[in-house]
Structure formats: structure tokens, C-alpha cells
CSV table of N, CA and C in Angstrom, one decimal:
chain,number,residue,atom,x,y,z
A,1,UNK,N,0.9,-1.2,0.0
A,1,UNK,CA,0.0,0.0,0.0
A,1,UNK,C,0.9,1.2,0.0
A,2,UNK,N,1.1,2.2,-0.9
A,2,UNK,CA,1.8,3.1,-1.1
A,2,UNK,C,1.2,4.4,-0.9
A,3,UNK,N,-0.6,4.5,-1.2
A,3,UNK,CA,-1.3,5.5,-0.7
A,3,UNK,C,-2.0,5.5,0.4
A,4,UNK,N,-2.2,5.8,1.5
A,4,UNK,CA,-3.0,5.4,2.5
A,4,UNK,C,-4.3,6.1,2.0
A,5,UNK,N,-5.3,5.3,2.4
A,5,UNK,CA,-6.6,5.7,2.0
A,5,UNK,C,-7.3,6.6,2.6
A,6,UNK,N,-8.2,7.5,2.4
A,6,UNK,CA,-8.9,8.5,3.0
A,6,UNK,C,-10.0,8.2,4.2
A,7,UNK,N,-9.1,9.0,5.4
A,7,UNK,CA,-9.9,8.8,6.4
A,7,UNK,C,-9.4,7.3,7.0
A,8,UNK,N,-8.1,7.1,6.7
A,8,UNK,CA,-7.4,6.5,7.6
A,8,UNK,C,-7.2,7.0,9.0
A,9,UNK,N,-6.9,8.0,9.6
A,9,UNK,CA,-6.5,8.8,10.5
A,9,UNK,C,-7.8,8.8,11.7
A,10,UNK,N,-8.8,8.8,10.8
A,10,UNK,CA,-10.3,9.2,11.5
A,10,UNK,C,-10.4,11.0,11.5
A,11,UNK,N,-10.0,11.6,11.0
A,11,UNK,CA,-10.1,12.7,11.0
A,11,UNK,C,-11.1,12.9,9.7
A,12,UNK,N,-11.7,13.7,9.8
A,12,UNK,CA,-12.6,14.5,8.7
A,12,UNK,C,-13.2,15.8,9.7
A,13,UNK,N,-13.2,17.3,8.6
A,13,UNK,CA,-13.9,18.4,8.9
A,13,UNK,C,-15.3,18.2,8.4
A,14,UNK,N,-16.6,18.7,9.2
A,14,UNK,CA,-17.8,18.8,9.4
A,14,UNK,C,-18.0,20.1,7.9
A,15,UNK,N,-19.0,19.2,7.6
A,15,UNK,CA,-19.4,19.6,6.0
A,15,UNK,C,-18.8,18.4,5.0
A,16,UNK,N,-17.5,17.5,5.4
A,16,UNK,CA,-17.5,16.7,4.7
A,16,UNK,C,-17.7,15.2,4.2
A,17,UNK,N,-17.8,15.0,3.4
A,17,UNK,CA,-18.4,13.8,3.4
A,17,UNK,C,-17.7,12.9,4.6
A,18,UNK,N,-18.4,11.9,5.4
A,18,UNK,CA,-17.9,11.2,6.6
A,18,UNK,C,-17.4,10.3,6.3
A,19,UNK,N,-16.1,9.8,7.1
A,19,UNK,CA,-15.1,8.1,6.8
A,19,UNK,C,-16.0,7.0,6.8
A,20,UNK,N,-15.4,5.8,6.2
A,20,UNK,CA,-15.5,4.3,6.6
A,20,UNK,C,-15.9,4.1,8.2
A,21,UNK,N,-16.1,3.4,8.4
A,21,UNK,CA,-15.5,2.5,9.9
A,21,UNK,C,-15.4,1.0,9.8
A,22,UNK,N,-14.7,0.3,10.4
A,22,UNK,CA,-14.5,-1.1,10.6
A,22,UNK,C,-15.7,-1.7,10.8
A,23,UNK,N,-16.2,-2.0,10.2
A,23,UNK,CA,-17.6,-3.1,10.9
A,23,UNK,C,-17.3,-3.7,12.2
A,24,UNK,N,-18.1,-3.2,13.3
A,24,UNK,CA,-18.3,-3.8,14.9
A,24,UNK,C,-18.5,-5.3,14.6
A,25,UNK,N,-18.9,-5.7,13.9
A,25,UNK,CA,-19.2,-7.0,14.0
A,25,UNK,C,-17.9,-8.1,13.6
A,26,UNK,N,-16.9,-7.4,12.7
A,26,UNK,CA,-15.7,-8.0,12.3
A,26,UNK,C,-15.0,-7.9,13.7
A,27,UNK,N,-15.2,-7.2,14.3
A,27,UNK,CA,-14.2,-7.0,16.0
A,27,UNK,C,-14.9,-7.8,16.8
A,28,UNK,N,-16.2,-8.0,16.7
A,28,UNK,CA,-16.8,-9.5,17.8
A,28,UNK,C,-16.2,-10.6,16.8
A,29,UNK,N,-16.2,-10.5,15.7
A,29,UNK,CA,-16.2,-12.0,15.0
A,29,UNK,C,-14.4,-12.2,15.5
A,30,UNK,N,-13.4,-11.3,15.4
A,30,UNK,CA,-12.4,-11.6,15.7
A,30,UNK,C,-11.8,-11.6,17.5
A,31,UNK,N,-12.7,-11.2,18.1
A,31,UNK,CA,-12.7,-11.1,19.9
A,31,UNK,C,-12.7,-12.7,19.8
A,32,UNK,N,-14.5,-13.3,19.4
A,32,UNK,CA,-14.7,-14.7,20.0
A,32,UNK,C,-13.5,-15.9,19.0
A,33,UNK,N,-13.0,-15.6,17.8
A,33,UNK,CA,-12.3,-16.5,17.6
A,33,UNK,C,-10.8,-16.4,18.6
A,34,UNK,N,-10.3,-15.6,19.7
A,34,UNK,CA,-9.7,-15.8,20.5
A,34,UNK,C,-10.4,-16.6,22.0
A,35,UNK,N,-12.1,-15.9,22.3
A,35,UNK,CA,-12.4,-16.3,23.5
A,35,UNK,C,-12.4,-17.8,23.3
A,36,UNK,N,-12.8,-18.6,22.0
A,36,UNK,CA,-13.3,-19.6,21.6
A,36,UNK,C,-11.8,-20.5,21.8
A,37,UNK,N,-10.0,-19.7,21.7
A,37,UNK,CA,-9.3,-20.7,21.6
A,37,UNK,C,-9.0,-21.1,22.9
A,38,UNK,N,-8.7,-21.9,23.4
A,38,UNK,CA,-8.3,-22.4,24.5
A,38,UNK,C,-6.6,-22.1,25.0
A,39,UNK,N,-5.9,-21.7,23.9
A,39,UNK,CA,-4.8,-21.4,24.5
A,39,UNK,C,-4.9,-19.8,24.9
A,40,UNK,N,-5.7,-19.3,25.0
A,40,UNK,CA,-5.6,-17.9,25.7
A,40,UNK,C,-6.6,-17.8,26.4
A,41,UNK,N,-5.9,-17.6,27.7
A,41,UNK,CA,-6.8,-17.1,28.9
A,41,UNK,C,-7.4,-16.1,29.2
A,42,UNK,N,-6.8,-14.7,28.5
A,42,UNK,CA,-7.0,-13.5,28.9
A,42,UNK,C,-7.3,-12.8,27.0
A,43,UNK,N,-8.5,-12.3,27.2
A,43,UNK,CA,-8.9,-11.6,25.6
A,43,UNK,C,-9.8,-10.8,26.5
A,44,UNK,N,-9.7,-9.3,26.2
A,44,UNK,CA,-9.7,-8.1,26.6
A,44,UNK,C,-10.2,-7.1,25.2
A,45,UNK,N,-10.9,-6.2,25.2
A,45,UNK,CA,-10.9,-5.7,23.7
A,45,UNK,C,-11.1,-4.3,24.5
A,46,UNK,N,-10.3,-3.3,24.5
A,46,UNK,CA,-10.2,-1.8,24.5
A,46,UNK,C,-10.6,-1.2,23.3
A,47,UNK,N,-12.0,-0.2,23.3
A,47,UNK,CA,-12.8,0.0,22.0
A,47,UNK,C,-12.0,1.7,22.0
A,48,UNK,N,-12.0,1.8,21.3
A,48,UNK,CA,-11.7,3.4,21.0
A,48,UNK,C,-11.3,4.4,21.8
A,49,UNK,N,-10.4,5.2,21.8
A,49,UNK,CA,-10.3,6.2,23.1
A,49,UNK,C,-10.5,7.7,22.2
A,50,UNK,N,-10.8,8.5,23.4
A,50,UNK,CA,-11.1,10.0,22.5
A,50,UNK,C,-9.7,10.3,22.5
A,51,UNK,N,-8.7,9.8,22.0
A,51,UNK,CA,-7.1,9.8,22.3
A,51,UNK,C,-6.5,9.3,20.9
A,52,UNK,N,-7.4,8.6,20.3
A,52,UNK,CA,-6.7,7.5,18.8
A,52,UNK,C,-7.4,6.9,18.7
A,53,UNK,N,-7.1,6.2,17.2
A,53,UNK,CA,-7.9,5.9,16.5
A,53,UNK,C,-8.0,4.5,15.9
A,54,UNK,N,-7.9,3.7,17.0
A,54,UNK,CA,-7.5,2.2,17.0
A,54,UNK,C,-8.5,1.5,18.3
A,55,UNK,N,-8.8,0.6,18.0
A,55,UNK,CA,-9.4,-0.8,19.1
A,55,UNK,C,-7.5,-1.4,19.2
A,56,UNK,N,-8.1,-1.7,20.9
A,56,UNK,CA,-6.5,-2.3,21.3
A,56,UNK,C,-7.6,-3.6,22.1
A,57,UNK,N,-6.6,-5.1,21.2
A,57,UNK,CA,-7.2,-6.2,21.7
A,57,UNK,C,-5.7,-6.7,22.7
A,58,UNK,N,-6.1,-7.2,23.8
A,58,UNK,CA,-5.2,-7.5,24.4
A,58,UNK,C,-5.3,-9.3,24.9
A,59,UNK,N,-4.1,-9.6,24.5
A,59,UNK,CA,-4.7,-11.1,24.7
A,59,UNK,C,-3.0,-11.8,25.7
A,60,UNK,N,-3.4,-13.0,26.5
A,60,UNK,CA,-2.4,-13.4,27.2
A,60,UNK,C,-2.7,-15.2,26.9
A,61,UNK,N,-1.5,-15.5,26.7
A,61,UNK,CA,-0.9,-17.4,26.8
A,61,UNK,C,0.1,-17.7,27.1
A,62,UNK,N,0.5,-19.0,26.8
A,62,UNK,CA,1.4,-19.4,27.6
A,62,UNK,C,2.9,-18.7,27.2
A,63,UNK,N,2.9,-18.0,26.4
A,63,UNK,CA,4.2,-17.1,26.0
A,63,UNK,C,4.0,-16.1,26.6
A,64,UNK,N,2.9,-15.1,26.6
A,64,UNK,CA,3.1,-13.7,27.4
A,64,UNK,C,2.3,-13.1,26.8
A,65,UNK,N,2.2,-11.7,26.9
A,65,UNK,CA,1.1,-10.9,26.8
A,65,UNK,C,1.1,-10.1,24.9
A,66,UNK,N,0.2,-9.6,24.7
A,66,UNK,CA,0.1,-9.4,23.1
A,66,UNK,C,-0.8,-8.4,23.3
A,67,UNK,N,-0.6,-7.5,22.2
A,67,UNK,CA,-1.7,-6.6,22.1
A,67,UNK,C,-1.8,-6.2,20.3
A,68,UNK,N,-3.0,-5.9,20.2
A,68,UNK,CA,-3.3,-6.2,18.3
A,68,UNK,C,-3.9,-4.9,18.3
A,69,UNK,N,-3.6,-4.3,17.6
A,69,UNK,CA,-4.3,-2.6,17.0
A,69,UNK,C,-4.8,-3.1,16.2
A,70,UNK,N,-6.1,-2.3,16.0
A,70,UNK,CA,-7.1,-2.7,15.3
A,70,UNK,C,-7.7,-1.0,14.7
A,71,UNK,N,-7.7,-0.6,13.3
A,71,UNK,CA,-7.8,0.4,13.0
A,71,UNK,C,-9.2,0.5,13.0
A,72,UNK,N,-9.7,2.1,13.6
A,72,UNK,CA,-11.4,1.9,13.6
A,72,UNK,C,-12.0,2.4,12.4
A,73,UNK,N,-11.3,2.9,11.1
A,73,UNK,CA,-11.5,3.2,9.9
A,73,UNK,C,-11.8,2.2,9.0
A,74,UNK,N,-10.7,1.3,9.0
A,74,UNK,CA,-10.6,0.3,7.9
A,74,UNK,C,-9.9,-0.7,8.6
A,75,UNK,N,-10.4,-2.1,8.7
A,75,UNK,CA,-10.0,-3.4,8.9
A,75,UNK,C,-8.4,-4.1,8.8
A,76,UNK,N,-7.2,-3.0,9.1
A,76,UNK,CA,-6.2,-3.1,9.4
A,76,UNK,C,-5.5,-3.4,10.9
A,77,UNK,N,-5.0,-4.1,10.8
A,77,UNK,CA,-4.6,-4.9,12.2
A,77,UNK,C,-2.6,-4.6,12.1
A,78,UNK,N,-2.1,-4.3,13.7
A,78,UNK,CA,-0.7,-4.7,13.8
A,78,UNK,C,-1.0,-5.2,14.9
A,79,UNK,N,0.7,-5.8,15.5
A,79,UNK,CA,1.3,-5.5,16.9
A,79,UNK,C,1.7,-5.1,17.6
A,80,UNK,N,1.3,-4.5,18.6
A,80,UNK,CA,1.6,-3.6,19.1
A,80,UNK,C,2.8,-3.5,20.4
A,81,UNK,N,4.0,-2.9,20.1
A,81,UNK,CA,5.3,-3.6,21.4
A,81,UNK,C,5.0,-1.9,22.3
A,82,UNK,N,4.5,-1.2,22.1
A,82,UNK,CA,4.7,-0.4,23.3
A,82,UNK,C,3.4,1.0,22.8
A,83,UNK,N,3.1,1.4,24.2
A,83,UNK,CA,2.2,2.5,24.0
A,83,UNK,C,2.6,3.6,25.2
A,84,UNK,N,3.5,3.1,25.7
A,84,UNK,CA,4.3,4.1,26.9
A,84,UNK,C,4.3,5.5,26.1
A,85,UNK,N,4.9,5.8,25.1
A,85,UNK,CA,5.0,7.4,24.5
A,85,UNK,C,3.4,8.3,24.4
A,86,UNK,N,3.1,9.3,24.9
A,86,UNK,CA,2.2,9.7,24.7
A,86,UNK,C,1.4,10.1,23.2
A,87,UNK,N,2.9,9.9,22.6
A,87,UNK,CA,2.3,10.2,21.3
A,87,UNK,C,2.7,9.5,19.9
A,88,UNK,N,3.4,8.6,20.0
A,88,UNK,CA,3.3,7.6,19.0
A,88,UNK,C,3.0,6.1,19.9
A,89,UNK,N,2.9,5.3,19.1
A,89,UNK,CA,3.1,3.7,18.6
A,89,UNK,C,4.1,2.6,18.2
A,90,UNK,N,4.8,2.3,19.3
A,90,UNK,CA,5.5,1.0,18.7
A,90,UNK,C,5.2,-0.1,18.6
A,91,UNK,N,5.7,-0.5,17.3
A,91,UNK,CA,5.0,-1.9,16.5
A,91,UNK,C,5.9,-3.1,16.5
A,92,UNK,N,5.2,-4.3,16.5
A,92,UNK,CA,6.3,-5.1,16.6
A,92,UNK,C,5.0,-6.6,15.5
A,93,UNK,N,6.1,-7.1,15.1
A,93,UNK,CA,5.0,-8.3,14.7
A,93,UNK,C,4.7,-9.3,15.4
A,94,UNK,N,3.4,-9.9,14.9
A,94,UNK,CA,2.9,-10.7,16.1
A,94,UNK,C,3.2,-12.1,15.3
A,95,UNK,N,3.2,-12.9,16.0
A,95,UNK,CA,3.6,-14.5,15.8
A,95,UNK,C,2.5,-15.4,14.9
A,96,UNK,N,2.7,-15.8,14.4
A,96,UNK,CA,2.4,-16.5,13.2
A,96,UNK,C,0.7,-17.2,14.2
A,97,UNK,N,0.7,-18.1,15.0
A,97,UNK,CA,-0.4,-18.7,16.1
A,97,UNK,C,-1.4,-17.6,15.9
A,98,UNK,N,-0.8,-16.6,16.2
A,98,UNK,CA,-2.0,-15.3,16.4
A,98,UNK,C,-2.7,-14.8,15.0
A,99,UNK,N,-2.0,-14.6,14.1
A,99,UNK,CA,-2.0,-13.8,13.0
A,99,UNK,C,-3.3,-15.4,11.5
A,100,UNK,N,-2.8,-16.7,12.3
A,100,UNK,CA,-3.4,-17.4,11.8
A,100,UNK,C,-5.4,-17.6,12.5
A,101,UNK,N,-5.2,-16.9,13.6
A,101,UNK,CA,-6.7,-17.0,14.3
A,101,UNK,C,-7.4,-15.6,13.4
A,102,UNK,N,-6.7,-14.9,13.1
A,102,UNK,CA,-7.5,-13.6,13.1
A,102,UNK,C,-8.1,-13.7,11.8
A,103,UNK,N,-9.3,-13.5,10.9
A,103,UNK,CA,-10.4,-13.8,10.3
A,103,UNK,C,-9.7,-13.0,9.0
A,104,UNK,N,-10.0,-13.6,8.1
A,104,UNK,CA,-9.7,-12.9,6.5
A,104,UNK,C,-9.6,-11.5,6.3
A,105,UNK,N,-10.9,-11.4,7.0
A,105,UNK,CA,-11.4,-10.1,6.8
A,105,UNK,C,-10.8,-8.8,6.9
A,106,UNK,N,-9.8,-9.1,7.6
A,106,UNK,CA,-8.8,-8.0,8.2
A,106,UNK,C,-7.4,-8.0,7.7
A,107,UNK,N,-7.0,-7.3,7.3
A,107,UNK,CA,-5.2,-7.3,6.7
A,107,UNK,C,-4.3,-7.1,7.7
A,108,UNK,N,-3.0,-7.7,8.0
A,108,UNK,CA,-1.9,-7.4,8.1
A,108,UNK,C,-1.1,-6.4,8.1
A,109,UNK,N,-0.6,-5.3,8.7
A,109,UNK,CA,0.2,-4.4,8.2
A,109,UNK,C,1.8,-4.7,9.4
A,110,UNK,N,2.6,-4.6,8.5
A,110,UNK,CA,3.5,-5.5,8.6
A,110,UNK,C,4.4,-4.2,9.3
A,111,UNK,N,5.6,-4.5,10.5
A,111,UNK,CA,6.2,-3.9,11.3
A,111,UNK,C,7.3,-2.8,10.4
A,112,UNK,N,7.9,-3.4,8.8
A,112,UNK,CA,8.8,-2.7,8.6
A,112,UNK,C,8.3,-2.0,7.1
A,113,UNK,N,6.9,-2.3,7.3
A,113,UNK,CA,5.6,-1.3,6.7
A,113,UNK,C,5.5,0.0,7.5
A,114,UNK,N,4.8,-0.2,8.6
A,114,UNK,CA,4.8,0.9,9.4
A,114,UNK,C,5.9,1.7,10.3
A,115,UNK,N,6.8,1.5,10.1
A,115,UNK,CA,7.8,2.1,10.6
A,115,UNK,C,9.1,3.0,9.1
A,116,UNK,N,8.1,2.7,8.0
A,116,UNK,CA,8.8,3.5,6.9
A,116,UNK,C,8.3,5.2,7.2
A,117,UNK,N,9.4,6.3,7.0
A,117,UNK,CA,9.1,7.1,6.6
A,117,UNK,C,7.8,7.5,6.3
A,118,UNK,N,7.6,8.6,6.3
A,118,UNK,CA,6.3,9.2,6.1
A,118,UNK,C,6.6,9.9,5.0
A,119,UNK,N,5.7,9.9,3.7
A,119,UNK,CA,6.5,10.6,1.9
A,119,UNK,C,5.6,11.0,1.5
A,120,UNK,N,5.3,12.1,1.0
A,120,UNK,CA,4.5,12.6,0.2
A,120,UNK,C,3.3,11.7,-0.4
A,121,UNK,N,4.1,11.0,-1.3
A,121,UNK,CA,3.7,9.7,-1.9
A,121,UNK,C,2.6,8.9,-1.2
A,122,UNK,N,2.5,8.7,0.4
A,122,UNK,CA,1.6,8.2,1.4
A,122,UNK,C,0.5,9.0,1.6
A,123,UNK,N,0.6,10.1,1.6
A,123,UNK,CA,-1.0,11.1,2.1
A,123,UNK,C,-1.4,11.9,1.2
A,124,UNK,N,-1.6,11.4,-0.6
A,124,UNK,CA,-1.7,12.3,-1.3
A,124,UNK,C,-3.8,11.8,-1.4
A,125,UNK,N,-3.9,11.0,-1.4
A,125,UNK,CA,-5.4,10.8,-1.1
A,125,UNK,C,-6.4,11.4,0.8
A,126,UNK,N,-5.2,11.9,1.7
A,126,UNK,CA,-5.8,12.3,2.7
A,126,UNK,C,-6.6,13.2,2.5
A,127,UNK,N,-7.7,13.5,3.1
A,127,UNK,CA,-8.2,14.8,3.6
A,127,UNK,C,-7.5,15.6,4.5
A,128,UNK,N,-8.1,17.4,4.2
A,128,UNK,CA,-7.1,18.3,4.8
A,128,UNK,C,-7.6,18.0,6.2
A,129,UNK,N,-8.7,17.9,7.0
A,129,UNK,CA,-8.2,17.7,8.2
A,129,UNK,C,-7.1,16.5,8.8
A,130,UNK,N,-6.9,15.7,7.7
A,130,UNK,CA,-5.8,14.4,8.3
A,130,UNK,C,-4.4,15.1,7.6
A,131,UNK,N,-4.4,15.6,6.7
A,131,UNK,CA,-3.1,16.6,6.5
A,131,UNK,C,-2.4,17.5,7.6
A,132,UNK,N,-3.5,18.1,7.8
A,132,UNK,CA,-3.5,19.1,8.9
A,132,UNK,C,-3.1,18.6,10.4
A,133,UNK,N,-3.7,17.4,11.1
A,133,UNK,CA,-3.4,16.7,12.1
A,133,UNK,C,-2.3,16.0,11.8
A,134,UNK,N,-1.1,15.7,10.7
A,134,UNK,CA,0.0,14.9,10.4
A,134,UNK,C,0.7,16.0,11.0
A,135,UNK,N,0.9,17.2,10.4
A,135,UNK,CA,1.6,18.3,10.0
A,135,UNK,C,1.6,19.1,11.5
A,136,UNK,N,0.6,18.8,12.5
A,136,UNK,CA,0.5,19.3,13.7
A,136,UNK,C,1.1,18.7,14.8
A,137,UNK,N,0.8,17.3,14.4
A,137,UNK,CA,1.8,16.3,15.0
A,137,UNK,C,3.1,15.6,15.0
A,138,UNK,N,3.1,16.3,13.1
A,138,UNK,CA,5.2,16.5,13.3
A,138,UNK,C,4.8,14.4,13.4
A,139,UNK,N,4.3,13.9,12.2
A,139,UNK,CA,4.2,12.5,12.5
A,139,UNK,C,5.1,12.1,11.4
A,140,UNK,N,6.1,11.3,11.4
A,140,UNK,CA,7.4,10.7,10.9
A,140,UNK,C,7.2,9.5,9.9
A,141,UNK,N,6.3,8.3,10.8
A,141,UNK,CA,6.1,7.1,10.7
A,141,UNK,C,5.1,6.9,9.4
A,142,UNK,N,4.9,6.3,8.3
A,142,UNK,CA,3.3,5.3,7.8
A,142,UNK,C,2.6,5.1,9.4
A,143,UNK,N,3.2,3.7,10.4
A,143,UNK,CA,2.4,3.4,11.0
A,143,UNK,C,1.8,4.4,12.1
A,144,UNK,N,2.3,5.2,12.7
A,144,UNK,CA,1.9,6.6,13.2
A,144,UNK,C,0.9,7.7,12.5
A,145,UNK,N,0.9,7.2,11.4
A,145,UNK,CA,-0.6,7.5,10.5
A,145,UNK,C,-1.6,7.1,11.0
A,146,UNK,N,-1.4,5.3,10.7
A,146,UNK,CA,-2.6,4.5,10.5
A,146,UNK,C,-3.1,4.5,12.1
A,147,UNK,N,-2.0,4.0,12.8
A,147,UNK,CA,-2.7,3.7,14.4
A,147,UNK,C,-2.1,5.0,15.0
A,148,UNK,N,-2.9,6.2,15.2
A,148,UNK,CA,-2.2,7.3,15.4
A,148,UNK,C,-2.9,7.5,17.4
A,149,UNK,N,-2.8,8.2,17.9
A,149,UNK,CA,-2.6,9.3,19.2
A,149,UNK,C,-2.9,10.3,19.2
A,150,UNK,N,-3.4,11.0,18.2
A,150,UNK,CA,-3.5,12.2,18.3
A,150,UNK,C,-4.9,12.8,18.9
A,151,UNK,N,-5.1,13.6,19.5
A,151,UNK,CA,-6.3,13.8,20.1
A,151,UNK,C,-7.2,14.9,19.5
């Protein structure tokens, strides 16, 4: 993906036409194919914060803890290695066990995808309020796009 798509961000100005969203029902259908496995004990789903623009699924097994960004625009999924920074996202990829439960329906975006550069080339389909929110937040990353912090 070389353009990110419009209304990736979640941002749109009033008057214009309104984004996508993830279908809720693709985030239950991917919640229960975790509650359903047996190797995880702990499946948690953090829906939206007035903070960013991601569902954070949090899940625990016999390896350790995981957490899966879940974009609330469009059906893009990472993993997530840290959210200590107030204002970005670090990503890390998730293990093949996990990535094989999670439902068609949803794409991959891959760790040394979102940690490219941020290029012209990437936000030429954005709207100006998601221009305007990159450019305010001084945002570096693609994946600092997609699974952003900004308030």
C-alpha cells in the first residue's frame, strides 16, 4: 500500500463527506475466535479512546502478553510492542499462532511497513483535516498514520 486511504486517520472536517468504519461485528467476530481458543486465557478488547484511532485487543498465553491494534476506519490490524509514548506507537509483529486465528477479513500491516518514513507519496489521497493533524503532530512514521494518538 503506497497511498494510505482517505480517512485513515479518523479525522474528517464537518461539511464533509464522513469516513469508513470497521464493521463492529468484524471486532466481535475476531474477539470470539480468540475467546473460543483455548490457548488464551485472557482476551480483553479496549474500544476506541477520544485519544486515537485504534481498538487495542489485548490477549495473554502461555508465551506472554500481546496486544493487536485494530484500526477503527478500515479493517487493518498490527502488533503492538509499546504505547508508553504519549504520542506515537511502537509496533512489533505478532507470531504466526495469532495472525493465523484472526479472520480474512482483516489485513496485516506489517512492522517494517509501518515504521517507513512518512512521503509525500503516502497522504496524497488524505483529507485536509488528516493533513493538517500529520503536520501538527510532526508524525514521521506510515504506521503513526494508521494507528495514530492524536487527540
Amino acid at each position: 500500500m503506497n497511498t494510505l486511504p482517505r480517512g485513515i486517520t479518523g479525522f474528517w472536517k464537518m461539511g464533509q463527506s464522513g469516513i469508513p468504519e470497521t464493521d463492529k461485528s468484524l471486532i466481535e467476530k475476531l474477539v470470539n475466535s480468540f475467546k473460543s481458543d483455548s490457548d488464551f486465557w485472557k482476551v480483553r478488547l479496549i474500544e476506541q479512546q477520544a485519544d486515537n484511532n485504534f481498538y487495542l485487543l489485548l490477549l495473554s498465553d502461555k508465551n506472554g502478553n500481546h496486544k493487536v491494534g485494530i484500526n477503527t476506519t478500515y479493517p487493518f490490524y498490527c502488533g503492538i510492542k509499546s504505547l508508553e509514548d504519549w504520542e506515537t506507537v511502537e509496533f512489533c509483529d505478532l507470531p504466526k499462532y495469532i495472525t493465523e486465528l484472526i479472520p480474512n477479513d482483516f489485513t496485516e500491516l506489517q512492522t517494517n511497513f509501518l515504521n517507513e518514513p512518512l512521503k509525500s507519496k503516502h497522504i496524497t489521497a488524505l483529507n485536509k483535516a488528516e493533513l493538517e493533524q500529520i503536520k501538527y503532530w510532526k508524525t514521521e512514521k506510515v504506521g503513526n498514520v494508521i494507528f495514530n494518538k492524536y487527540d
